[in-house]
CSV table of C-alpha atoms in Angstrom, one decimal:
chain,number,residue,atom,x,y,z
A,16,MET,CA,0.0,0.0,-0.1
A,17,SER,CA,1.5,3.2,-1.1
A,18,ARG,CA,1.9,5.9,1.4
A,19,PRO,CA,0.4,9.5,0.8
A,20,ALA,CA,2.9,12.1,-0.5
A,21,PRO,CA,4.1,14.5,2.7
A,22,VAL,CA,2.5,17.9,3.0
A,23,ILE,CA,5.0,20.7,2.2
A,24,LEU,CA,3.9,24.3,3.3
A,25,SER,CA,2.8,26.4,0.4
A,26,PHE,CA,4.1,29.8,0.1
A,27,ARG,CA,1.0,31.4,1.2
A,28,ARG,CA,0.9,29.2,4.4
A,29,THR,CA,4.6,29.9,5.1
A,30,PHE,CA,4.5,33.7,4.4
A,31,ALA,CA,1.7,33.5,6.8
A,32,LEU,CA,3.3,31.9,9.6
A,33,LEU,CA,6.0,34.2,9.1
A,34,ILE,CA,4.1,36.9,9.7
A,35,LEU,CA,2.3,35.6,12.6
A,36,LEU,CA,5.8,34.9,14.2
A,37,VAL,CA,7.1,38.2,13.6
A,38,VAL,CA,4.4,40.9,13.3
A,39,LEU,CA,2.3,39.9,16.3
A,40,PRO,CA,5.6,40.0,18.8
A,41,SER,CA,6.6,43.2,17.3
A,42,ALA,CA,3.1,44.9,18.0
A,43,GLY,CA,3.3,43.4,21.4
A,44,LEU,CA,6.5,45.3,21.7
A,45,SER,CA,5.3,48.2,20.3
A,46,GLY,CA,2.2,48.1,22.8
A,47,PHE,CA,4.5,47.6,25.7
A,48,GLY,CA,6.6,50.6,24.5
A,49,VAL,CA,3.4,52.6,24.5
A,50,VAL,CA,2.5,51.7,27.9
A,51,ALA,CA,6.0,52.3,28.9
A,52,ILE,CA,5.8,56.0,27.4
A,53,ILE,CA,3.1,56.6,29.4
A,54,ASN,CA,4.3,55.6,32.6
A,55,GLU,CA,8.0,56.8,31.8
A,56,ARG,CA,7.4,60.5,33.6
A,57,ALA,CA,6.7,58.4,37.0
A,58,ALA,CA,9.9,56.4,36.3
A,59,VAL,CA,12.0,59.6,35.7
A,60,GLU,CA,10.7,61.4,38.6
A,61,LYS,CA,11.6,58.3,40.8
A,62,ARG,CA,15.0,57.9,39.2
A,63,LEU,CA,15.8,61.9,40.1
A,64,GLU,CA,14.0,61.4,43.4
A,65,ALA,CA,16.4,58.5,44.1
A,66,ALA,CA,19.5,60.5,43.2
A,67,TRP,CA,18.6,63.2,45.2
A,68,ARG,CA,17.6,61.5,48.3
A,69,GLY,CA,21.1,61.4,49.9
A,70,THR,CA,21.8,65.3,49.5
A,71,LEU,CA,18.1,65.8,50.8
A,72,ALA,CA,19.1,63.8,54.0
A,73,ASP,CA,22.0,65.7,54.7
A,74,LEU,CA,20.8,69.1,54.3
A,75,SER,CA,17.5,68.1,56.4
A,76,ALA,CA,19.9,67.5,59.2
A,77,GLU,CA,22.7,70.2,58.7
A,78,VAL,CA,19.8,73.2,58.3
A,79,PRO,CA,17.9,72.6,61.5
A,80,ARG,CA,21.4,72.2,63.4
A,81,ALA,CA,22.5,75.4,62.0
A,82,LEU,CA,19.4,77.1,63.1
A,83,THR,CA,19.9,75.9,66.5
A,84,ARG,CA,23.0,78.0,66.9
A,85,GLY,CA,21.3,81.1,65.9
A,86,ARG,CA,20.7,84.1,68.3
A,87,LEU,CA,17.9,87.0,68.4
A,88,GLU,CA,19.1,90.5,68.6
A,89,PRO,CA,17.0,93.9,69.0
A,90,ARG,CA,17.3,96.3,66.0
A,91,ASP,CA,16.3,100.0,65.6
A,92,ASN,CA,12.6,100.6,66.0
A,93,GLY,CA,12.0,97.6,68.1
A,94,ARG,CA,12.6,95.3,65.4
A,95,LEU,CA,14.3,91.9,66.2
A,96,ALA,CA,16.8,90.2,64.0
A,97,PHE,CA,17.9,86.2,63.9
A,98,LEU,CA,21.4,85.8,63.3
A,99,LEU,CA,23.6,83.0,62.6
A,100,PRO,CA,26.9,83.0,64.2
A,101,ASP,CA,28.6,84.0,61.1
A,102,ASP,CA,26.1,87.1,61.5
A,103,GLN,CA,24.0,86.0,58.5
A,104,GLU,CA,20.9,87.3,59.0
A,105,LEU,CA,17.7,84.9,58.2
A,106,SER,CA,14.5,87.2,59.5
A,107,ASP,CA,11.9,88.9,57.7
A,108,PRO,CA,12.4,92.5,58.7
A,109,ASP,CA,8.7,93.0,59.1
A,110,GLY,CA,8.3,89.7,60.9
A,111,THR,CA,8.6,90.9,64.4
A,112,PHE,CA,5.9,89.8,67.0
A,113,ARG,CA,5.7,89.7,70.8
A,114,VAL,CA,3.4,87.7,72.8
A,115,GLU,CA,2.3,89.2,76.4
A,116,ASN,CA,-0.6,88.6,78.5
A,117,GLY,CA,-2.2,86.4,75.9
A,118,VAL,CA,-2.0,88.9,73.3
A,119,VAL,CA,0.0,88.8,70.0
A,120,ARG,CA,1.4,92.2,69.0
A,121,THR,CA,2.7,91.9,65.3
A,122,GLN,CA,1.9,94.4,62.1
A,123,ASP,CA,1.4,91.2,60.1
A,124,PRO,CA,-2.0,90.1,60.4
A,125,GLN,CA,-1.7,86.9,59.0
A,126,LEU,CA,1.3,86.1,61.1
A,127,ALA,CA,-1.0,87.2,63.9
A,128,GLU,CA,-3.5,84.4,63.0
A,129,SER,CA,-0.9,81.8,63.1
A,130,LEU,CA,0.7,82.8,66.5
A,131,ALA,CA,-2.9,82.3,68.1
A,132,ALA,CA,-1.7,78.8,68.3
A,133,LEU,CA,1.3,79.8,70.2
A,134,VAL,CA,-0.4,81.5,73.3
A,135,PRO,CA,-1.4,78.7,75.3
A,136,GLU,CA,2.2,77.5,75.2
A,137,ALA,CA,3.9,80.6,75.5
A,138,ALA,CA,4.9,79.6,79.1
A,139,SER,CA,6.4,76.3,78.1
A,140,LEU,CA,8.9,78.0,75.7
A,141,PRO,CA,12.7,77.9,76.3
A,142,THR,CA,14.3,80.9,77.0
A,143,VAL,CA,17.0,80.4,74.6
A,144,PRO,CA,16.2,81.1,70.8
A,145,THR,CA,14.1,78.3,69.3
A,146,VAL,CA,13.1,77.7,65.6
A,147,PHE,CA,9.9,75.9,65.1
A,148,SER,CA,6.9,75.9,62.4
A,149,LEU,CA,3.4,77.2,62.9
A,150,ALA,CA,0.6,76.0,60.6
A,151,THR,CA,-2.9,77.5,60.0
A,152,GLY,CA,-5.1,76.0,57.5
A,153,ASN,CA,-2.9,76.0,54.4
A,154,ARG,CA,-0.5,78.5,55.6
A,155,ALA,CA,2.6,77.4,57.5
A,156,VAL,CA,5.6,79.9,58.9
A,157,LEU,CA,8.8,79.4,60.1
A,158,VAL,CA,9.7,81.5,63.4
A,159,ALA,CA,12.4,81.9,65.8
A,160,ALA,CA,11.2,82.9,69.5
A,161,GLU,CA,12.5,82.9,73.1
A,162,ARG,CA,10.7,83.1,76.5
A,163,GLN,CA,11.5,86.4,78.6
A,164,GLY,CA,9.7,85.9,81.9
A,165,ALA,CA,6.0,86.2,81.0
A,166,SER,CA,6.3,87.0,77.6
A,167,VAL,CA,7.6,85.6,74.4
A,168,ARG,CA,9.6,87.8,71.7
A,169,GLY,CA,10.3,86.6,68.3
A,170,VAL,CA,10.4,86.8,64.6
A,171,ARG,CA,9.4,85.2,61.3
A,172,LEU,CA,12.2,83.7,59.2
A,173,SER,CA,12.7,85.2,55.7
A,174,SER,CA,12.1,82.3,52.9
A,175,VAL,CA,14.6,84.1,50.6
A,176,ALA,CA,17.5,84.1,53.3
A,177,LEU,CA,16.7,80.4,54.0
A,178,ASP,CA,17.0,79.6,50.5
A,179,ALA,CA,20.4,81.3,50.4
A,180,LEU,CA,21.4,79.3,53.5
A,181,LEU,CA,20.4,76.4,51.6
A,182,ALA,CA,22.3,77.1,48.5
A,183,GLU,CA,25.2,77.7,50.9
A,184,LYS,CA,25.0,74.2,52.3
A,185,ALA,CA,24.4,72.7,49.0
A,186,GLN,CA,27.6,74.2,47.5
A,187,GLY,CA,30.2,71.0,46.6
A,188,ARG,CA,27.6,68.5,45.8
A,189,ALA,CA,27.7,67.4,42.4
A,190,THR,CA,24.7,67.9,40.6
A,191,SER,CA,23.6,66.4,37.3
A,192,GLU,CA,21.0,69.2,36.4
A,193,PRO,CA,20.7,73.1,37.5
A,194,VAL,CA,18.5,73.0,40.6
A,195,ARG,CA,17.8,74.9,43.7
A,196,PHE,CA,16.7,73.8,47.0
A,197,THR,CA,13.9,75.6,49.1
A,198,LEU,CA,11.7,74.7,52.1
A,199,LEU,CA,7.9,74.6,51.1
A,200,PRO,CA,4.9,74.1,53.3
A,201,VAL,CA,3.6,70.7,53.8
A,202,PRO,CA,0.3,70.2,51.8
A,203,ARG,CA,-2.4,69.5,54.3
A,204,ASP,CA,-5.8,68.1,53.4
A,205,THR,CA,-8.6,70.5,54.4
A,206,SER,CA,-11.5,68.7,52.8
A,207,SER,CA,-12.9,67.2,55.8
A,208,ASP,CA,-13.5,70.6,57.4
A,209,GLY,CA,-16.3,71.5,55.0
A,210,GLY,CA,-19.0,70.1,52.7
A,211,LEU,CA,-18.7,69.1,49.2
A,212,VAL,CA,-18.2,72.6,48.0
A,213,ASN,CA,-15.1,73.1,50.1
A,214,ARG,CA,-13.7,69.7,49.2
A,215,LEU,CA,-14.0,70.8,45.5
A,216,MET,CA,-12.4,74.2,46.0
A,217,SER,CA,-9.6,72.5,47.9
A,218,GLU,CA,-9.0,70.1,45.2
A,219,VAL,CA,-9.1,72.7,42.2
A,220,ALA,CA,-6.7,74.9,44.4
A,221,GLN,CA,-4.2,71.9,44.6
A,222,ALA,CA,-4.6,71.0,41.0
A,223,ARG,CA,-3.9,74.6,40.1
A,224,GLN,CA,-1.0,74.9,42.2
A,225,ASN,CA,0.4,71.7,41.0
A,226,ALA,CA,0.0,73.0,37.1
A,227,LEU,CA,1.2,76.4,37.6
A,228,GLY,CA,4.0,75.7,40.4
A,229,PRO,CA,7.4,74.4,39.5
A,230,PRO,CA,7.8,70.9,39.1
A,231,VAL,CA,9.0,69.1,42.3
A,232,LEU,CA,12.0,66.9,41.7
A,233,ALA,CA,12.6,65.3,45.2
A,234,GLU,CA,11.3,66.2,48.6
A,235,ARG,CA,11.9,65.3,52.2
A,236,VAL,CA,9.7,66.2,55.1
A,237,LEU,CA,11.6,68.0,58.0
A,238,SER,CA,11.5,66.6,61.5
A,239,ALA,CA,10.1,68.3,64.6
A,240,PRO,CA,9.9,71.1,65.3
A,241,LEU,CA,10.0,71.9,61.8
A,242,GLN,CA,7.4,69.3,60.7
A,243,ASP,CA,5.1,71.8,59.0
A,244,PHE,CA,7.9,72.1,56.1
A,245,ARG,CA,9.4,70.1,53.7
A,246,LEU,CA,12.8,70.4,51.8
A,247,VAL,CA,12.2,70.6,48.2
A,248,VAL,CA,14.5,70.2,44.8
A,249,LEU,CA,13.3,72.6,42.0
A,250,PRO,CA,14.6,73.1,38.6
A,251,THR,CA,16.0,76.4,37.8
A,252,GLY,CA,15.9,75.6,34.2
A,253,GLU,CA,14.3,73.3,31.9
A,254,ASP,CA,12.3,70.7,33.5
A,255,PRO,CA,14.8,67.8,33.8
A,256,VAL,CA,11.7,65.1,34.3
A,257,ALA,CA,10.4,66.7,30.8
A,258,SER,CA,13.4,66.9,29.3
A,259,ALA,CA,14.6,63.2,29.8
A,260,SER,CA,11.0,61.9,29.2
A,261,THR,CA,11.1,63.9,25.7
A,262,ARG,CA,14.7,62.7,24.9
A,263,ASN,CA,13.5,58.8,25.8
A,264,ARG,CA,10.6,59.3,23.8
A,265,ALA,CA,12.4,60.5,21.0
A,266,VAL,CA,15.0,57.8,21.1
A,267,TYR,CA,12.2,55.3,21.6
A,268,GLY,CA,10.4,56.6,18.4
A,269,VAL,CA,13.6,56.9,16.3
A,270,LEU,CA,14.3,53.1,17.1
A,271,LEU,CA,10.8,51.9,16.9
A,272,GLY,CA,10.7,53.4,13.3
A,273,LEU,CA,14.0,51.9,12.6
A,274,PHE,CA,12.7,48.5,13.9
A,275,TYR,CA,9.3,48.8,11.8
A,276,LEU,CA,11.5,49.8,8.6
A,277,THR,CA,13.9,47.1,9.3
A,278,LEU,CA,10.9,44.5,10.0
A,279,THR,CA,9.2,45.8,7.0
A,280,PHE,CA,12.3,45.5,4.8
A,281,GLY,CA,12.8,42.1,6.3
A,282,VAL,CA,9.4,40.7,5.8
A,283,ALA,CA,9.3,41.8,2.1
A,284,TYR,CA,12.4,40.6,1.3
A,285,THR,CA,11.8,37.2,3.0
A,286,GLY,CA,8.6,37.1,1.3
A,287,ARG,CA,10.2,37.6,-2.0
A,288,VAL,CA,12.9,35.2,-1.4
A,289,LEU,CA,10.2,32.7,-0.3
A,290,TYR,CA,8.1,33.5,-3.5
A,291,ARG,CA,11.2,33.0,-5.7
A,292,GLU,CA,12.3,29.9,-4.0
A,293,ALA,CA,8.6,28.3,-4.1
A,294,ARG,CA,8.5,29.4,-7.8
A,295,LEU,CA,12.0,28.0,-8.4
A,296,SER,CA,11.0,24.7,-6.5
A,297,ARG,CA,7.8,24.4,-9.0
A,298,MET,CA,10.3,24.9,-11.7
A,299,LYS,CA,12.7,22.2,-10.9
A,300,THR,CA,9.7,19.8,-10.2
A,301,ASP,CA,8.7,20.8,-13.6
A,302,PHE,CA,12.2,20.3,-15.1
A,303,VAL,CA,12.8,17.0,-13.4
A,304,SER,CA,9.3,15.9,-15.0
A,305,LEU,CA,10.2,17.5,-18.2
A,306,VAL,CA,13.9,15.9,-18.5
A,307,SER,CA,12.5,12.5,-17.1
A,308,HIS,CA,10.0,12.5,-20.0
A,309,GLU,CA,12.8,13.6,-22.6
A,310,LEU,CA,15.3,11.0,-21.5
A,311,ARG,CA,12.4,8.3,-21.6
A,312,THR,CA,11.4,9.2,-25.1
A,313,PRO,CA,14.8,8.6,-26.7
A,314,LEU,CA,15.4,5.4,-24.4
A,315,THR,CA,12.3,3.9,-25.2
A,316,SER,CA,13.0,4.3,-29.0
A,317,ILE,CA,16.5,3.1,-28.5
A,318,ARG,CA,15.3,0.1,-26.7
A,319,MET,CA,12.8,-0.8,-29.2
A,320,PHE,CA,15.1,-0.2,-32.2
A,321,ILE,CA,17.7,-2.6,-30.5
A,322,GLU,CA,15.0,-5.2,-29.7
A,323,THR,CA,14.1,-5.0,-33.3
A,324,LEU,CA,17.4,-5.5,-34.8
A,325,ALA,CA,18.2,-8.5,-32.0
A,326,LEU,CA,15.1,-10.4,-33.2
A,327,GLY,CA,16.3,-10.2,-36.7
A,328,ARG,CA,12.6,-8.8,-38.1
A,329,LEU,CA,14.4,-6.5,-40.3
A,330,LYS,CA,15.5,-8.2,-43.5
A,331,ASP,CA,15.9,-5.4,-46.0
A,332,PRO,CA,19.2,-3.7,-45.7
A,333,ALA,CA,17.5,-0.4,-46.4
A,334,GLN,CA,15.2,-0.6,-43.3
A,335,THR,CA,18.1,-1.9,-41.5
A,336,GLN,CA,20.1,1.2,-42.2
A,337,GLU,CA,16.9,3.5,-41.4
A,338,VAL,CA,16.7,1.9,-38.0
A,339,LEU,CA,20.5,2.4,-37.5
A,340,ASP,CA,20.0,6.3,-38.5
A,341,LEU,CA,17.2,6.5,-36.0
A,342,LEU,CA,19.3,5.0,-33.2
A,343,THR,CA,22.2,7.6,-34.1
A,344,ARG,CA,19.6,10.4,-34.2
A,345,GLU,CA,17.9,9.4,-30.7
A,346,THR,CA,21.5,8.8,-29.5
A,347,GLU,CA,22.4,12.4,-30.2
A,348,ARG,CA,19.4,13.7,-28.9
A,349,LEU,CA,19.8,11.9,-25.5
A,350,SER,CA,23.7,12.9,-25.2
A,351,ASP,CA,22.7,16.8,-26.1
A,352,LEU,CA,20.0,16.7,-23.3
A,353,ILE,CA,22.4,15.2,-21.1
A,354,GLU,CA,25.2,17.7,-22.1
A,355,ARG,CA,22.9,20.5,-21.6
A,356,VAL,CA,21.9,19.7,-18.1
A,357,LEU,CA,25.6,19.2,-17.1
A,358,ASP,CA,26.8,22.4,-18.9
A,359,TRP,CA,24.2,24.3,-16.6
A,360,ALA,CA,25.5,22.6,-13.8
A,361,ARG,CA,28.9,23.7,-14.4
A,362,ILE,CA,28.0,27.1,-15.0
A,363,GLU,CA,25.9,27.3,-11.8
A,364,SER,CA,29.0,26.1,-9.8
A,365,GLY,CA,31.4,28.5,-11.2
A,366,ARG,CA,33.3,25.5,-12.8
A,367,LYS,CA,32.7,26.6,-16.3
A,368,VAL,CA,36.2,27.7,-17.9
A,369,TYR,CA,36.3,29.8,-21.2
A,370,GLN,CA,39.1,29.5,-23.5
A,371,ARG,CA,39.2,33.0,-24.9
A,372,GLU,CA,41.1,33.9,-28.1
A,373,ALA,CA,40.4,36.7,-30.6
A,374,LEU,CA,38.6,34.9,-33.6
A,375,PRO,CA,36.9,36.1,-36.7
A,376,VAL,CA,32.9,36.3,-36.2
A,377,ALA,CA,32.4,34.6,-39.5
A,378,ASN,CA,34.3,31.3,-38.0
A,379,VAL,CA,32.0,31.1,-35.0
A,380,VAL,CA,28.7,31.7,-37.4
A,381,ASP,CA,30.1,28.8,-39.7
A,382,SER,CA,30.6,26.5,-36.6
A,383,ALA,CA,27.1,27.0,-35.4
A,384,VAL,CA,25.4,26.9,-38.5
A,385,ALA,CA,27.1,23.8,-39.5
A,386,ALA,CA,26.3,22.0,-36.2
A,387,PHE,CA,22.7,23.2,-36.9
A,388,ARG,CA,22.4,21.9,-40.3
A,389,ALA,CA,23.9,18.6,-39.4
A,390,GLN,CA,21.1,18.3,-36.7
A,391,ARG,CA,18.3,19.2,-39.2
A,392,LEU,CA,19.4,17.5,-42.3
A,393,GLY,CA,16.7,17.2,-44.7
A,394,ASP,CA,14.1,19.2,-42.6
A,395,GLY,CA,12.2,21.4,-45.0
A,396,MET,CA,13.0,25.1,-43.8
A,397,GLU,CA,14.8,28.5,-45.2
A,398,LEU,CA,17.8,29.4,-43.5
A,399,THR,CA,19.7,32.5,-44.8
A,400,VAL,CA,23.0,33.6,-43.1
A,401,GLN,CA,24.6,37.1,-43.9
A,402,VAL,CA,27.7,38.3,-42.2
A,403,ASP,CA,28.7,41.7,-43.0
A,404,ASP,CA,32.1,42.3,-44.4
A,405,GLY,CA,35.0,44.1,-42.2
A,406,LEU,CA,33.7,42.6,-39.1
A,407,PRO,CA,36.4,43.0,-36.3
A,408,PRO,CA,37.5,39.9,-34.6
A,409,VAL,CA,36.1,39.3,-31.1
A,410,GLU,CA,37.9,37.7,-28.3
A,411,MET,CA,35.7,34.7,-27.1
A,412,ASP,CA,35.4,30.9,-26.3
A,413,ARG,CA,34.5,29.6,-30.0
A,414,VAL,CA,32.7,26.4,-28.6
A,415,ALA,CA,30.9,28.5,-26.1
A,416,VAL,CA,29.7,31.4,-28.1
A,417,ALA,CA,28.9,28.8,-31.0
A,418,GLY,CA,26.9,27.0,-28.7
A,419,ALA,CA,24.8,29.9,-27.2
A,420,LEU,CA,24.2,30.8,-31.0
A,421,LEU,CA,23.2,27.1,-31.6
A,422,ASN,CA,20.7,27.4,-28.8
A,423,LEU,CA,19.2,30.4,-30.6
A,424,LEU,CA,19.0,28.7,-34.0
A,425,GLN,CA,17.2,25.4,-32.5
A,426,ASN,CA,14.7,27.5,-30.6
A,427,ALA,CA,14.0,29.2,-33.8
A,428,TYR,CA,13.4,26.0,-35.3
A,429,LYS,CA,11.3,24.4,-32.5
A,430,TYR,CA,8.8,27.4,-32.4
A,431,SER,CA,8.4,28.6,-36.0
A,432,GLY,CA,5.6,26.0,-36.7
A,433,PRO,CA,5.6,22.6,-38.5
A,434,THR,CA,5.8,23.9,-42.0
A,435,ASN,CA,7.2,27.1,-44.1
A,436,ARG,CA,10.1,27.8,-41.4
A,437,ARG,CA,12.0,30.8,-41.9
A,438,ILE,CA,15.1,31.4,-39.8
A,439,ALA,CA,17.4,34.5,-40.7
A,440,LEU,CA,21.0,35.0,-39.0
A,441,ARG,CA,22.8,37.9,-39.5
A,442,ALA,CA,26.2,39.5,-38.1
A,443,ARG,CA,26.8,43.1,-38.3
A,444,ARG,CA,28.8,45.9,-36.5
A,445,ASP,CA,27.2,48.1,-33.9
A,446,GLY,CA,29.5,50.6,-32.8
A,447,ARG,CA,31.7,49.1,-30.2
A,448,HIS,CA,29.9,45.7,-30.4
A,449,VAL,CA,29.2,42.9,-32.8
A,450,ASN,CA,25.5,41.8,-33.0
A,451,LEU,CA,24.6,38.2,-33.8
A,452,SER,CA,20.8,38.3,-34.4
A,453,VAL,CA,18.5,35.1,-35.3
A,454,GLU,CA,15.0,36.0,-36.5
A,455,ASP,CA,12.5,33.5,-37.1
A,456,ASN,CA,8.7,33.4,-38.4
A,457,GLY,CA,7.3,31.6,-35.5
A,458,VAL,CA,4.4,32.1,-32.7
A,459,GLY,CA,6.2,35.1,-31.2
A,460,ILE,CA,6.3,35.7,-27.3
A,461,ALA,CA,4.1,37.8,-25.1
A,462,ARG,CA,5.2,40.7,-23.5
A,463,LYS,CA,4.6,39.1,-19.9
A,464,ASP,CA,7.0,36.2,-20.9
A,465,ARG,CA,9.8,38.1,-22.5
A,466,LYS,CA,11.4,39.2,-19.1
A,467,ARG,CA,11.5,35.5,-17.8
A,468,ILE,CA,12.4,33.8,-20.8
A,469,PHE,CA,15.8,33.6,-19.8
A,470,GLU,CA,15.1,32.2,-16.2
A,471,ARG,CA,16.3,28.8,-15.9
A,472,PHE,CA,13.7,26.1,-16.2
A,473,TYR,CA,11.0,28.7,-17.4
A,474,ARG,CA,9.1,27.8,-20.9
A,475,VAL,CA,6.3,29.9,-22.1
A,476,ASP,CA,3.0,28.0,-21.7
A,477,ASN,CA,1.1,27.8,-25.0
A,478,LEU,CA,0.2,24.7,-27.1
A,479,LEU,CA,3.3,24.9,-29.4
A,480,THR,CA,5.7,24.7,-26.4
A,481,ARG,CA,3.8,21.6,-24.7
A,482,LYS,CA,4.2,19.5,-27.8
A,483,THR,CA,7.7,20.8,-28.3
A,484,GLU,CA,10.7,19.1,-26.7
A,485,GLY,CA,12.7,21.1,-24.5
A,486,SER,CA,14.7,21.4,-20.9
A,487,GLY,CA,14.1,25.0,-20.3
A,488,LEU,CA,17.8,25.7,-19.9
A,489,GLY,CA,18.8,26.6,-23.5
A,490,LEU,CA,18.3,30.5,-23.3
A,491,ALA,CA,19.5,30.4,-19.4
A,492,ILE,CA,22.7,29.0,-20.7
A,493,SER,CA,22.8,31.3,-23.7
A,494,LYS,CA,22.5,34.3,-21.4
A,495,ARG,CA,25.2,33.2,-18.9
A,496,ILE,CA,27.6,32.5,-21.8
A,497,VAL,CA,27.1,35.8,-23.3
A,498,GLU,CA,27.6,37.7,-19.9
A,499,ALA,CA,30.7,35.9,-19.2
A,500,HIS,CA,32.1,37.4,-22.3
A,501,GLY,CA,30.7,40.9,-21.2
A,502,GLY,CA,28.0,41.2,-23.6
A,503,ARG,CA,24.0,41.0,-23.3
A,504,ILE,CA,21.4,39.0,-25.0
A,505,THR,CA,18.1,40.8,-25.9
A,506,VAL,CA,14.9,40.0,-27.6
A,507,GLN,CA,12.3,41.5,-29.7
A,508,SER,CA,9.0,39.7,-30.2
A,509,GLU,CA,5.3,40.0,-30.7
A,510,PRO,CA,2.6,37.1,-30.5
A,511,GLY,CA,2.1,35.9,-34.1
A,512,GLN,CA,5.0,38.1,-35.6
A,513,GLY,CA,8.0,35.8,-35.0
A,514,SER,CA,10.8,36.5,-32.6
A,515,ARG,CA,14.5,38.1,-33.2
A,516,PHE,CA,17.1,37.2,-30.6
A,517,THR,CA,20.4,39.3,-30.4
A,518,ILE,CA,23.8,38.6,-29.0
A,519,GLN,CA,25.9,41.5,-28.4
A,520,LEU,CA,29.5,41.0,-28.0
A,521,PRO,CA,32.1,43.9,-27.3
A,522,VAL,CA,34.8,44.5,-29.7
A,523,GLY,CA,38.4,43.6,-28.7
A,524,ARG,CA,39.1,42.2,-25.1
A,525,ALA,CA,35.8,41.1,-23.2
């Protein structure tokens, strides 16, 4: 029982599998990249925050320590100043206050509102200058105060002076971006203090502050007694988060574009190669079938003629000679087919060696015509040969070029129809080239087939070619031979009007 032939993936299935295995993963990669871009700002912010964490930790310890060494000194007009040991003033000129007998005295109403929380605890304040924070609603202030008996005197610290102190402390620390350090109040959730309107207003105010305010690169909440403030890092130039995000997105976009460009080119090229290989595979299959048929026909004839002679069925010497002539013709046909296949194999493998020498064109033409007439001896055809006088010699391999010309003559004979065959061979000069043209009055070649007739194993599909023997290698071999001599081969043809094949060889050295 015969086993079924194995199923081989067709070109369409192979290409569809290629698309499935390449395009779908690339689409997933693109989707992952889009998600990464969306979440990229948060990732950059975390990276920058991690980079500034150590610096913020150092500054959050150094600044409170420096503030503990400050002192309060009176100035003119009853104003107080908070000075560091190096006489650097940190106080606000209009922020002096005094708490006495439960009453807050200051020129700033907002400061007075914040100091209201200090009144009940005034008696517990130390008698040395102490810096601490006070928060009321969404406002927070830093003050330096000391107790003098039953009263408390103090001053509000200046945010500008504190920023200068932070800049001084941050000097010497390497920074990858231009930034500044400052103290900002800790945002507090006040939505629970009112109804829905208050909560909405609070959220709107917070969103407005985040949108209009500078982007915070990193922050750290200070410990008590400065717990109402946070030490933050703000950019002084372009937002490094936005810059890094934009740069990364641009790089990702370029890489993604190059990836898809390469992918498109690779898929297109692979599809083209697969299609070409599939077509070549079909051609090879047709070629094997064709060669098998072409080999079987002469072998069957040879076997039949040998059996006829061996059985002694032919008594007439004339019939015996006719059978011997047929045996010779079939043997030559078989030898020619095998030699053509072997010749193509040598050309494909690069083992074909050409013995070039300067030869008269007429000699090569005569060799090809003599071989052609010997093969078609007695056949009814009209062959005209015209070689112009004064043609220069051409450096070429006599056997190879004559074989290429013979292939053209054989094709002209095969496809000129069964009767009234007319073949014209002409050699003439065309500038720096010599043209050898073979013209017939056959069926002609359609436009769609003209570009492919020089491909290996390709045969024009029509009724005449299906009835005509051939391997599909003759024109491909001729083209390779002519190109090896630095020339080219062309065809001019129209259906029903015959064909003209022209071999163009350069004059002088090839």
